[in-house]
Amino acid sequence: MNTSRNNKLNPNVVGRLSLYRRILQSLAMEGQAKVFSHALAKRAGVTASQVRRDLMTIGYTGSPSSGYDVVALGEATNLELDAPTRQPVMLLGVGNLGRAVLEYFHQAHARLEMVAAVDVDPEKVGRVISGVATYSAADLPDLIKEKGIDVAILTLPASRAQEATDLIVGAGVHSLLNFTNVRLRVPDGVFVENMDIGIALAKVAYYGRREEGRRGE
Amino acid sequence: MNTSRNNKLNPNVVGRLSLYRRILQSLAMEGQAKVFSHALAKRAGVTASQVRRDLMTIGYTGSPSSGYDVVALGEATNLELDAPTRQPVMLLGVGNLGRAVLEYFHQAHARLEMVAAVDVDPEKVGRVISGVATYSAADLPDLIKEKGIDVAILTLPASRAQEATDLIVGAGVHSLLNFTNVRLRVPDGVFVENMDIGIALAKVAYYGRREEGRRGE
DNA sequence: GTAACGACGTTACGTGATTCACAACAGTAT
DNA sequence: ATACTGTTGTGAATCACGTAACGTCGTTAC
């Protein structure tokens, strides 16, 4: 809904660009200086057309003779995907999954910075987990406003997900990574990315079934 | 091709059916006996048309006067999604994320049964974590064949993901839930569902950016 | 009894995303 | 020089998917 350069790209494209960037970093480490759309596509599990089309949407241009410059293209995707400044992020719910996500941030590459974890458990509040200070849920609105937080990650129990969402969205958060199995109701203009493990399990279960008596496609 | 009900549905439909089922269970607990497509759609975050169409694809039929029977529809989705028998699942990599997934299985509803966790760390092998025995990576092919495992969950370091995949796919696994940031190369007929946290983060970061000077709305 | 309403099942349509296909062009070999 | 190869960028075509629309029918109101 918001107009600025913010929402130029749709989520699928953003996702693939992020994937390309990761592959490009990997290629750079391997010493590759140039890459063709076919090679990038193969590593990303998409078609070469798709790669070229995606790069077209961000206006990056290669050379028919040598393909794309690994470093330059990587920087182009950074420019497109990353905020010009660091983006503070908060985590809600420091359970198993929450800790796993915090751990993930150690290898953080993007401009995201985990600035606060929040939990209702008084045991956890005040402690520093994976390098992140844990606060009480009561402090949420103040935290968000003080630190200018726009992005939150929800790894809390499903039963509290909607109320927590209402609270933080009211305080200014407008982009959520939702690990709970609840479909959050949010006002227009708030972005929600669902990472629903239950649904993912249902899918692998479904396609894992084999017809009787067959083993190996 | 083969008649078996295996691949009748596409992944999106499977995902939504799983979501509907979850909502239906919740409705049943609230004592709701009937539900209209609109209500179900609202909870699922989709349109009513979408719900009706999805139910059409599984051949379930409601009544224009009273809508869908909560319990009967729940059972219909179970019938469609669940295997007739228990499905053994294995987990590869017992790190933070792996433990979070194991934890998740405690509230298991589907026919999935976590029968083994595998890790290279000798410290973990032999221990029981969240009710699941941990085995050595060396035992993988035997484990898979003994227990008839078709489904695996990958929560191991990215650097080992492809080799582990080759190994287990060779041993008969043909449906993978991949939490690593690697795009796995698998033969035709093997289903892979990617849960890429890095990409999800890139998306929320992207849409979390705000144009300068605006705060709220 | 009849009309009006509302929801379902299904078909038809629209939209957006992906793939195709090809002109243009750099490099290479002959 | 010229022909050939292989890749890019992009308009056109295709495809998949979700949405809208509509006929049907039970229920309710009057």
CSV table of C-alpha atoms (C1' of nucleotides) in Angstrom, one decimal:
chain,number,residue,atom,x,y,z
A,1,MET,CA,0.0,0.0,0.0
A,2,ASN,CA,2.7,2.5,0.8
A,3,THR,CA,4.0,4.1,-2.2
A,4,SER,CA,7.6,5.0,-1.8
A,5,ARG,CA,10.4,2.9,-3.2
A,6,ASN,CA,9.6,0.7,-0.3
A,7,ASN,CA,7.2,-1.7,-2.0
A,8,LYS,CA,8.6,-1.6,-5.4
A,9,LEU,CA,9.2,-5.3,-5.4
A,10,ASN,CA,6.8,-8.1,-4.5
A,11,PRO,CA,7.6,-10.7,-1.8
A,12,ASN,CA,8.5,-13.5,-4.2
A,13,VAL,CA,11.0,-11.3,-6.0
A,14,VAL,CA,12.5,-10.1,-2.7
A,15,GLY,CA,12.9,-13.7,-1.7
A,16,ARG,CA,14.6,-14.7,-4.8
A,17,LEU,CA,16.9,-11.7,-4.8
A,18,SER,CA,17.9,-12.6,-1.3
A,19,LEU,CA,18.6,-16.1,-2.5
A,20,TYR,CA,20.7,-14.9,-5.4
A,21,ARG,CA,22.7,-12.7,-3.1
A,22,ARG,CA,23.5,-15.6,-0.9
A,23,ILE,CA,24.7,-17.6,-3.8
A,24,LEU,CA,26.7,-14.7,-5.1
A,25,GLN,CA,28.5,-14.4,-1.8
A,26,SER,CA,29.3,-18.1,-2.0
A,27,LEU,CA,30.6,-17.7,-5.5
A,28,ALA,CA,32.7,-14.8,-4.6
A,29,MET,CA,34.3,-16.9,-1.9
A,30,GLU,CA,35.0,-19.6,-4.4
A,31,GLY,CA,36.9,-17.0,-6.4
A,32,GLN,CA,34.3,-16.8,-9.3
A,33,ALA,CA,34.4,-13.3,-10.9
A,34,LYS,CA,31.6,-13.8,-13.4
A,35,VAL,CA,28.5,-15.9,-13.6
A,36,PHE,CA,25.9,-16.7,-16.3
A,37,SER,CA,22.2,-16.7,-15.6
A,38,HIS,CA,22.1,-20.5,-16.1
A,39,ALA,CA,24.6,-21.1,-13.4
A,40,LEU,CA,22.9,-18.8,-11.0
A,41,ALA,CA,19.6,-20.3,-11.8
A,42,LYS,CA,20.8,-23.8,-11.3
A,43,ARG,CA,22.1,-23.0,-7.8
A,44,ALA,CA,18.9,-21.2,-6.9
A,45,GLY,CA,16.6,-23.9,-8.3
A,46,VAL,CA,14.9,-21.6,-10.7
A,47,THR,CA,15.0,-21.1,-14.5
A,48,ALA,CA,17.5,-18.9,-16.2
A,49,SER,CA,14.7,-16.8,-17.6
A,50,GLN,CA,13.5,-16.2,-14.1
A,51,VAL,CA,16.9,-14.9,-13.1
A,52,ARG,CA,17.2,-12.6,-16.0
A,53,ARG,CA,13.7,-11.3,-15.4
A,54,ASP,CA,14.4,-10.7,-11.7
A,55,LEU,CA,17.6,-8.8,-12.5
A,56,MET,CA,15.7,-6.8,-15.0
A,57,THR,CA,13.3,-5.6,-12.4
A,58,ILE,CA,16.1,-4.2,-10.3
A,59,GLY,CA,17.7,-2.7,-13.4
A,60,TYR,CA,20.9,-4.6,-13.3
A,61,THR,CA,22.5,-5.4,-16.6
A,62,GLY,CA,25.1,-8.0,-17.5
A,63,SER,CA,27.0,-8.6,-20.6
A,64,PRO,CA,26.1,-11.3,-23.2
A,65,SER,CA,29.7,-12.3,-23.5
A,66,SER,CA,30.7,-12.7,-19.9
A,67,GLY,CA,27.5,-12.8,-18.0
A,68,TYR,CA,27.1,-11.0,-14.7
A,69,ASP,CA,29.9,-9.6,-12.5
A,70,VAL,CA,29.6,-11.5,-9.2
A,71,VAL,CA,30.7,-8.7,-6.9
A,72,ALA,CA,28.9,-5.9,-8.7
A,73,LEU,CA,25.6,-7.9,-8.8
A,74,GLY,CA,26.0,-8.7,-5.2
A,75,GLU,CA,26.3,-5.1,-4.4
A,76,ALA,CA,23.3,-4.3,-6.6
A,77,THR,CA,21.1,-6.7,-4.7
A,78,ASN,CA,22.4,-5.3,-1.4
A,79,LEU,CA,21.4,-1.9,-2.5
A,80,GLU,CA,18.0,-3.1,-3.4
A,81,LEU,CA,17.3,-5.2,-0.4
A,82,ASP,CA,19.0,-3.6,2.5
A,83,ALA,CA,17.9,-0.5,4.3
A,84,PRO,CA,20.3,2.4,4.1
A,85,THR,CA,20.6,2.3,7.9
A,86,ARG,CA,20.6,-0.5,10.4
A,87,GLN,CA,17.1,-1.9,11.2
A,88,PRO,CA,16.4,-2.7,14.8
A,89,VAL,CA,14.4,-5.9,15.3
A,90,MET,CA,12.8,-7.4,18.3
A,91,LEU,CA,11.9,-11.0,19.2
A,92,LEU,CA,8.8,-12.0,21.1
A,93,GLY,CA,9.0,-15.2,23.0
A,94,VAL,CA,12.3,-16.8,24.1
A,95,GLY,CA,11.4,-20.5,23.9
A,96,ASN,CA,13.2,-23.1,22.0
A,97,LEU,CA,12.4,-21.6,18.6
A,98,GLY,CA,13.1,-18.1,19.8
A,99,ARG,CA,16.5,-19.2,20.9
A,100,ALA,CA,17.1,-20.9,17.6
A,101,VAL,CA,16.3,-17.6,15.8
A,102,LEU,CA,18.6,-15.6,18.1
A,103,GLU,CA,21.3,-18.1,17.3
A,104,TYR,CA,20.7,-17.5,13.7
A,105,PHE,CA,21.3,-13.8,14.1
A,106,HIS,CA,24.9,-14.5,15.1
A,107,GLN,CA,25.7,-15.1,11.5
A,108,ALA,CA,23.7,-12.0,10.6
A,109,HIS,CA,24.6,-10.5,7.2
A,110,ALA,CA,21.8,-8.1,6.5
A,111,ARG,CA,21.4,-4.8,8.2
A,112,LEU,CA,19.1,-6.3,10.7
A,113,GLU,CA,20.1,-5.9,14.3
A,114,MET,CA,18.4,-7.8,17.1
A,115,VAL,CA,18.0,-5.2,19.8
A,116,ALA,CA,15.6,-6.8,22.2
A,117,ALA,CA,14.0,-10.1,23.2
A,118,VAL,CA,10.8,-10.1,25.2
A,119,ASP,CA,9.3,-12.8,27.4
A,120,VAL,CA,6.7,-13.0,30.1
A,121,ASP,CA,8.8,-15.4,32.1
A,122,PRO,CA,10.3,-13.4,35.0
A,123,GLU,CA,13.1,-15.9,35.0
A,124,LYS,CA,14.3,-14.9,31.6
A,125,VAL,CA,13.8,-11.1,31.9
A,126,GLY,CA,17.0,-9.3,32.5
A,127,ARG,CA,19.2,-12.1,31.3
A,128,VAL,CA,21.2,-11.9,28.1
A,129,ILE,CA,20.5,-14.7,25.7
A,130,SER,CA,22.7,-15.2,22.6
A,131,GLY,CA,23.9,-11.6,23.1
A,132,VAL,CA,20.5,-10.1,23.3
A,133,ALA,CA,19.0,-8.5,26.4
A,134,THR,CA,15.6,-9.8,27.5
A,135,TYR,CA,12.9,-7.5,28.6
A,136,SER,CA,9.5,-7.8,30.2
A,137,ALA,CA,6.4,-7.8,28.1
A,138,ALA,CA,5.1,-4.9,30.1
A,139,ASP,CA,7.8,-2.7,28.5
A,140,LEU,CA,6.9,-3.4,24.9
A,141,PRO,CA,5.4,-0.1,23.8
A,142,ASP,CA,8.2,1.9,25.3
A,143,LEU,CA,10.8,-0.4,23.9
A,144,ILE,CA,9.4,-0.1,20.4
A,145,LYS,CA,9.2,3.7,20.5
A,146,GLU,CA,12.5,4.2,22.1
A,147,LYS,CA,14.4,2.0,19.8
A,148,GLY,CA,12.4,2.8,16.7
A,149,ILE,CA,11.5,-0.8,16.0
A,150,ASP,CA,9.7,-1.6,12.8
A,151,VAL,CA,10.2,-5.3,12.6
A,152,ALA,CA,9.2,-8.1,15.1
A,153,ILE,CA,9.6,-11.8,15.1
A,154,LEU,CA,6.9,-13.9,16.8
A,155,THR,CA,8.1,-17.1,18.4
A,156,LEU,CA,5.6,-17.1,21.3
A,157,PRO,CA,2.8,-19.4,22.2
A,158,ALA,CA,-0.1,-19.2,19.7
A,159,SER,CA,-2.5,-18.3,22.5
A,160,ARG,CA,-0.8,-15.0,23.0
A,161,ALA,CA,0.0,-14.2,19.4
A,162,GLN,CA,-2.9,-12.0,18.4
A,163,GLU,CA,-2.9,-9.9,21.5
A,164,ALA,CA,0.9,-9.3,21.2
A,165,THR,CA,0.4,-8.4,17.6
A,166,ASP,CA,-2.3,-5.8,18.4
A,167,LEU,CA,0.0,-4.3,21.0
A,168,ILE,CA,3.2,-4.0,18.9
A,169,VAL,CA,1.4,-3.0,15.8
A,170,GLY,CA,-0.3,-0.2,17.8
A,171,ALA,CA,3.1,0.9,18.9
A,172,GLY,CA,4.4,1.2,15.3
A,173,VAL,CA,5.7,-2.2,14.3
A,174,HIS,CA,4.6,-2.9,10.7
A,175,SER,CA,6.5,-6.0,9.5
A,176,LEU,CA,6.1,-9.3,11.2
A,177,LEU,CA,7.8,-12.7,10.9
A,178,ASN,CA,5.2,-15.0,12.4
A,179,PHE,CA,6.3,-18.5,13.5
A,180,THR,CA,3.0,-19.3,15.3
A,181,ASN,CA,0.3,-21.3,13.7
A,182,VAL,CA,-2.2,-18.4,14.0
A,183,ARG,CA,-3.2,-16.3,11.1
A,184,LEU,CA,-2.8,-12.8,12.5
A,185,ARG,CA,-5.3,-10.1,11.8
A,186,VAL,CA,-3.5,-6.9,11.1
A,187,PRO,CA,-4.4,-3.5,9.6
A,188,ASP,CA,-3.7,-2.7,6.0
A,189,GLY,CA,-0.1,-1.8,5.4
A,190,VAL,CA,1.3,-4.2,7.9
A,191,PHE,CA,3.3,-7.0,6.3
A,192,VAL,CA,3.2,-10.5,7.7
A,193,GLU,CA,5.4,-13.4,6.6
A,194,ASN,CA,4.2,-16.7,8.0
A,195,MET,CA,6.6,-19.5,8.8
A,196,ASP,CA,4.2,-22.2,9.6
A,197,ILE,CA,6.0,-25.3,10.6
A,198,GLY,CA,2.8,-27.3,11.1
A,199,ILE,CA,1.8,-26.6,7.5
A,200,ALA,CA,5.2,-27.5,6.2
A,201,LEU,CA,5.0,-30.8,8.1
A,202,ALA,CA,1.6,-31.5,6.6
A,203,LYS,CA,3.1,-31.0,3.1
A,204,VAL,CA,6.1,-33.3,3.6
A,205,ALA,CA,3.8,-35.8,5.2
A,206,TYR,CA,1.4,-35.7,2.3
A,207,TYR,CA,4.1,-36.1,-0.4
A,208,GLY,CA,6.0,-38.6,1.7
A,209,ARG,CA,3.2,-41.0,1.4
A,210,ARG,CA,3.8,-43.7,-1.2
A,211,GLU,CA,1.3,-45.8,-3.0
A,212,GLU,CA,1.3,-49.3,-1.7
A,213,GLY,CA,4.0,-51.6,-2.7
A,214,ARG,CA,6.1,-49.1,-4.5
A,215,ARG,CA,9.6,-48.1,-3.3
A,216,GLY,CA,11.5,-45.6,-5.3
A,217,GLU,CA,9.7,-43.5,-7.8
B,1,MET,CA,-0.7,-41.0,-13.2
B,2,ASN,CA,-1.2,-43.9,-10.9
B,3,THR,CA,-4.5,-43.7,-9.3
B,4,SER,CA,-3.4,-43.6,-5.8
B,5,ARG,CA,-4.5,-40.6,-3.9
B,6,ASN,CA,-0.9,-39.6,-3.5
B,7,ASN,CA,-0.3,-36.6,-5.7
B,8,LYS,CA,-3.9,-35.6,-6.3
B,9,LEU,CA,-3.4,-32.2,-4.6
B,10,ASN,CA,-0.9,-29.5,-5.2
B,11,PRO,CA,1.2,-28.1,-2.3
B,12,ASN,CA,-0.8,-24.9,-1.9
B,13,VAL,CA,-4.0,-26.8,-1.5
B,14,VAL,CA,-2.5,-29.2,1.0
B,15,GLY,CA,-1.2,-26.3,3.0
B,16,ARG,CA,-4.6,-24.6,3.1
B,17,LEU,CA,-6.4,-27.8,4.0
B,18,SER,CA,-4.0,-28.3,6.8
B,19,LEU,CA,-4.8,-24.8,7.9
B,20,TYR,CA,-8.6,-25.3,7.7
B,21,ARG,CA,-8.2,-28.5,9.7
B,22,ARG,CA,-6.4,-26.7,12.5
B,23,ILE,CA,-9.1,-24.0,12.6
B,24,LEU,CA,-11.8,-26.7,12.6
B,25,GLN,CA,-10.3,-28.3,15.6
B,26,SER,CA,-10.2,-25.0,17.3
B,27,LEU,CA,-13.9,-24.4,16.4
B,28,ALA,CA,-14.8,-27.8,17.7
B,29,MET,CA,-13.2,-27.0,21.0
B,30,GLU,CA,-15.2,-23.8,21.2
B,31,GLY,CA,-18.4,-25.9,20.7
B,32,GLN,CA,-19.2,-24.8,17.2
B,33,ALA,CA,-21.0,-27.5,15.3
B,34,LYS,CA,-21.4,-25.7,12.0
B,35,VAL,CA,-19.4,-23.2,10.1
B,36,PHE,CA,-19.9,-21.1,6.9
B,37,SER,CA,-17.3,-20.7,4.3
B,38,HIS,CA,-17.1,-17.0,5.1
B,39,ALA,CA,-16.2,-17.7,8.7
B,40,LEU,CA,-13.7,-20.3,7.9
B,41,ALA,CA,-12.2,-18.0,5.3
B,42,LYS,CA,-11.8,-15.1,7.7
B,43,ARG,CA,-10.0,-17.2,10.2
B,44,ALA,CA,-7.7,-18.6,7.6
B,45,GLY,CA,-7.0,-15.3,5.9
B,46,VAL,CA,-8.4,-16.3,2.5
B,47,THR,CA,-11.5,-15.6,0.6
B,48,ALA,CA,-14.8,-17.6,0.9
B,49,SER,CA,-14.5,-18.6,-2.7
B,50,GLN,CA,-11.1,-20.1,-2.0
B,51,VAL,CA,-12.5,-22.2,0.8
B,52,ARG,CA,-15.4,-23.5,-1.2
B,53,ARG,CA,-13.1,-24.3,-4.1
B,54,ASP,CA,-10.6,-26.1,-1.9
B,55,LEU,CA,-13.4,-28.2,-0.4
B,56,MET,CA,-14.7,-28.9,-3.8
B,57,THR,CA,-11.3,-30.4,-4.8
B,58,ILE,CA,-11.6,-32.9,-1.9
B,59,GLY,CA,-15.2,-33.6,-2.7
B,60,TYR,CA,-16.6,-32.5,0.6
B,61,THR,CA,-20.1,-31.0,0.4
B,62,GLY,CA,-21.9,-28.8,2.8
B,63,SER,CA,-25.4,-27.5,3.0
B,64,PRO,CA,-26.5,-24.1,1.9
B,65,SER,CA,-28.7,-23.7,4.9
B,66,SER,CA,-26.3,-24.6,7.7
B,67,GLY,CA,-22.9,-24.5,6.1
B,68,TYR,CA,-20.3,-27.2,6.9
B,69,ASP,CA,-20.3,-29.6,9.7
B,70,VAL,CA,-17.3,-28.9,11.8
B,71,VAL,CA,-16.5,-32.4,12.9
B,72,ALA,CA,-17.4,-34.1,9.6
B,73,LEU,CA,-15.3,-31.6,7.6
B,74,GLY,CA,-12.4,-32.1,10.0
B,75,GLU,CA,-12.6,-35.8,9.5
B,76,ALA,CA,-12.7,-35.3,5.7
B,77,THR,CA,-9.6,-33.3,5.8
B,78,ASN,CA,-7.9,-35.9,8.0
B,79,LEU,CA,-8.8,-38.5,5.5
B,80,GLU,CA,-7.4,-36.5,2.7
B,81,LEU,CA,-4.2,-35.3,4.3
B,82,ASP,CA,-3.2,-38.1,6.6
B,83,ALA,CA,-1.6,-41.4,5.6
B,84,PRO,CA,-3.7,-44.4,6.5
B,85,THR,CA,-0.9,-45.6,8.7
B,86,ARG,CA,1.7,-43.9,10.9
B,87,GLN,CA,4.5,-42.2,9.0
B,88,PRO,CA,7.9,-42.5,10.6
B,89,VAL,CA,10.0,-39.3,10.3
B,90,MET,CA,13.7,-38.6,11.1
B,91,LEU,CA,15.4,-35.5,12.1
B,92,LEU,CA,18.9,-34.6,10.9
B,93,GLY,CA,20.9,-32.3,13.1
B,94,VAL,CA,20.1,-31.8,16.8
B,95,GLY,CA,21.1,-28.1,17.2
B,96,ASN,CA,18.9,-25.3,18.5
B,97,LEU,CA,16.5,-25.5,15.6
B,98,GLY,CA,16.4,-29.3,15.6
B,99,ARG,CA,15.5,-29.3,19.3
B,100,ALA,CA,12.8,-26.7,18.6
B,101,VAL,CA,11.3,-29.0,15.9
B,102,LEU,CA,11.5,-32.0,18.2
B,103,GLU,CA,9.6,-29.9,20.8
B,104,TYR,CA,7.0,-29.1,18.2
B,105,PHE,CA,6.4,-32.8,17.8
B,106,HIS,CA,5.1,-33.1,21.3
B,107,GLN,CA,1.9,-31.5,20.3
B,108,ALA,CA,1.8,-33.7,17.2
B,109,HIS,CA,-1.6,-34.2,15.7
B,110,ALA,CA,-0.8,-35.7,12.4
B,111,ARG,CA,0.2,-39.2,11.7
B,112,LEU,CA,3.8,-38.3,11.8
B,113,GLU,CA,5.9,-40.0,14.3
B,114,MET,CA,9.4,-38.9,15.0
B,115,VAL,CA,11.4,-42.1,15.3
B,116,ALA,CA,15.0,-41.0,15.1
B,117,ALA,CA,17.2,-38.0,15.5
B,118,VAL,CA,20.7,-38.1,13.9
B,119,ASP,CA,23.7,-36.1,14.8
B,120,VAL,CA,27.4,-36.2,14.2
B,121,ASP,CA,28.2,-35.0,17.7
B,122,PRO,CA,29.2,-38.1,19.7
B,123,GLU,CA,28.0,-36.3,22.8
B,124,LYS,CA,24.5,-36.3,21.6
B,125,VAL,CA,24.4,-39.8,20.1
B,126,GLY,CA,22.7,-42.3,22.4
B,127,ARG,CA,20.9,-39.7,24.4
B,128,VAL,CA,17.2,-39.2,24.3
B,129,ILE,CA,16.1,-35.6,23.5
B,130,SER,CA,12.5,-34.6,23.7
B,131,GLY,CA,11.6,-38.2,23.8
B,132,VAL,CA,13.5,-39.2,20.7
B,133,ALA,CA,16.6,-41.4,20.6
B,134,THR,CA,19.6,-39.9,18.9
B,135,TYR,CA,21.7,-42.0,16.5
B,136,SER,CA,25.0,-41.6,14.8
B,137,ALA,CA,25.2,-40.4,11.2
B,138,ALA,CA,26.9,-43.6,10.2
B,139,ASP,CA,23.8,-45.5,10.9
B,140,LEU,CA,21.6,-43.5,8.5
B,141,PRO,CA,21.0,-45.9,5.6
B,142,ASP,CA,20.3,-48.8,8.0
B,143,LEU,CA,17.9,-46.7,10.1
B,144,ILE,CA,16.0,-45.5,7.1
B,145,LYS,CA,15.6,-49.0,5.7
B,146,GLU,CA,14.8,-50.6,9.0
B,147,LYS,CA,12.2,-48.2,10.0
B,148,GLY,CA,10.8,-47.5,6.5
B,149,ILE,CA,11.4,-43.8,6.7
B,150,ASP,CA,10.1,-41.7,3.9
B,151,VAL,CA,10.3,-38.2,5.4
B,152,ALA,CA,13.2,-36.3,6.8
B,153,ILE,CA,13.7,-32.9,8.4
B,154,LEU,CA,17.0,-31.2,7.8
B,155,THR,CA,18.1,-28.9,10.6
B,156,LEU,CA,21.8,-29.4,10.2
B,157,PRO,CA,24.6,-27.1,9.1
B,158,ALA,CA,24.3,-25.9,5.5
B,159,SER,CA,27.7,-27.3,4.7
B,160,ARG,CA,26.5,-30.8,5.2
B,161,ALA,CA,23.1,-30.5,3.8
B,162,GLN,CA,23.7,-31.7,0.2
B,163,GLU,CA,25.8,-34.7,1.2
B,164,ALA,CA,23.2,-35.8,3.8
B,165,THR,CA,20.5,-35.4,1.3
B,166,ASP,CA,22.2,-37.5,-1.3
B,167,LEU,CA,22.7,-40.2,1.3
B,168,ILE,CA,19.1,-40.3,2.6
B,169,VAL,CA,17.5,-40.0,-0.8
B,170,GLY,CA,19.6,-42.8,-1.9
B,171,ALA,CA,18.3,-44.9,1.0
B,172,GLY,CA,14.7,-44.2,0.1
B,173,VAL,CA,13.7,-40.9,1.7
B,174,HIS,CA,11.6,-38.9,-0.8
B,175,SER,CA,10.1,-36.0,1.1
B,176,LEU,CA,12.2,-33.4,2.8
B,177,LEU,CA,11.6,-30.4,5.0
B,178,ASN,CA,14.7,-28.3,4.5
B,179,PHE,CA,15.5,-25.7,7.1
B,180,THR,CA,18.9,-25.0,5.7
B,181,ASN,CA,19.7,-22.1,3.4
B,182,VAL,CA,20.9,-24.4,0.6
B,183,ARG,CA,18.7,-25.3,-2.4
B,184,LEU,CA,19.0,-29.0,-2.5
B,185,ARG,CA,19.5,-30.9,-5.7
B,186,VAL,CA,17.3,-34.0,-5.7
B,187,PRO,CA,16.1,-36.4,-8.3
B,188,ASP,CA,12.7,-36.1,-9.8
B,189,GLY,CA,10.0,-37.4,-7.6
B,190,VAL,CA,11.5,-36.2,-4.4
B,191,PHE,CA,9.5,-33.5,-2.7
B,192,VAL,CA,11.4,-30.7,-0.9
B,193,GLU,CA,9.7,-28.0,1.2
B,194,ASN,CA,12.1,-25.2,2.0
B,195,MET,CA,11.7,-23.2,5.3
B,196,ASP,CA,14.3,-20.6,4.7
B,197,ILE,CA,14.6,-18.3,7.7
B,198,GLY,CA,17.2,-16.1,6.0
B,199,ILE,CA,14.8,-15.3,3.1
B,200,ALA,CA,11.9,-14.7,5.5
B,201,LEU,CA,14.1,-12.2,7.3
B,202,ALA,CA,15.0,-10.5,4.1
B,203,LYS,CA,11.3,-10.1,3.4
B,204,VAL,CA,10.3,-8.6,6.7
B,205,ALA,CA,13.4,-6.4,6.6
B,206,TYR,CA,12.4,-5.2,3.2
B,207,TYR,CA,8.8,-4.4,4.0
B,208,GLY,CA,9.8,-3.1,7.4
B,209,ARG,CA,11.7,-0.2,5.8
B,210,ARG,CA,9.8,3.0,6.0
B,211,GLU,CA,10.2,6.1,3.9
B,212,GLU,CA,12.0,8.8,5.8
B,213,GLY,CA,10.2,10.8,8.3
B,214,ARG,CA,7.1,8.8,8.6
B,215,ARG,CA,6.1,7.1,11.7
B,216,GLY,CA,2.8,5.3,12.1
B,217,GLU,CA,0.4,5.0,9.2
C,1,DG,C1',-48.2,-19.9,-1.0
C,2,DT,C1',-44.9,-17.0,-2.6
C,3,DA,C1',-41.2,-14.0,-2.5
C,4,DA,C1',-36.9,-12.9,-0.8
C,5,DC,C1',-32.7,-14.2,1.1
C,6,DG,C1',-28.4,-16.5,1.8
C,7,DA,C1',-25.0,-20.0,1.1
C,8,DC,C1',-23.3,-23.7,-1.6
C,9,DG,C1',-21.1,-25.9,-5.9
C,10,DT,C1',-19.3,-24.9,-10.1
C,11,DT,C1',-18.0,-22.7,-14.2
C,12,DA,C1',-15.9,-18.8,-16.3
C,13,DC,C1',-13.0,-15.1,-16.0
C,14,DG,C1',-9.0,-12.2,-14.8
C,15,DT,C1',-4.7,-11.3,-13.1
C,16,DG,C1',-0.2,-11.8,-12.2
C,17,DA,C1',3.8,-14.6,-12.5
C,18,DT,C1',6.7,-17.6,-15.3
C,19,DT,C1',8.4,-19.2,-19.4
C,20,DC,C1',9.3,-18.9,-24.4
C,21,DA,C1',11.4,-17.1,-28.1
C,22,DC,C1',14.1,-14.0,-30.6
C,23,DA,C1',16.7,-9.7,-31.9
C,24,DA,C1',21.0,-7.9,-30.8
C,25,DC,C1',25.6,-8.3,-29.8
C,26,DA,C1',30.5,-9.7,-28.1
C,27,DG,C1',33.8,-12.9,-28.8
C,28,DT,C1',36.2,-16.6,-31.6
C,29,DA,C1',37.7,-19.2,-35.3
C,30,DT,C1',38.6,-19.7,-40.0
D,1,DA,C1',35.9,-10.4,-43.3
D,2,DT,C1',32.5,-13.6,-42.3
D,3,DA,C1',30.3,-17.2,-40.3
D,4,DC,C1',29.4,-19.3,-35.9
D,5,DT,C1',28.5,-19.7,-30.9
D,6,DG,C1',26.5,-18.5,-26.8
D,7,DT,C1',24.3,-15.1,-23.8
D,8,DT,C1',21.7,-11.1,-22.6
D,9,DG,C1',17.3,-8.2,-22.4
D,10,DT,C1',12.7,-8.1,-23.3
D,11,DG,C1',8.1,-8.4,-25.7
D,12,DA,C1',4.8,-12.0,-26.3
D,13,DA,C1',2.6,-16.2,-25.0
D,14,DT,C1',1.5,-19.3,-21.7
D,15,DC,C1',0.3,-21.0,-17.4
D,16,DA,C1',-1.5,-21.4,-12.8
D,17,DC,C1',-4.1,-19.7,-9.5
D,18,DG,C1',-7.4,-17.1,-7.1
D,19,DT,C1',-11.6,-14.5,-7.6
D,20,DA,C1',-16.0,-13.4,-9.1
D,21,DA,C1',-20.3,-14.7,-10.8
D,22,DC,C1',-24.3,-17.4,-11.3
D,23,DG,C1',-27.6,-21.2,-11.1
D,24,DT,C1',-29.7,-23.9,-7.5
D,25,DC,C1',-32.0,-24.9,-3.5
D,26,DG,C1',-33.4,-24.8,1.4
D,27,DT,C1',-35.2,-21.6,4.7
D,28,DT,C1',-37.7,-17.8,6.4
D,29,DA,C1',-41.0,-14.0,6.4
D,30,DC,C1',-45.1,-12.3,5.4
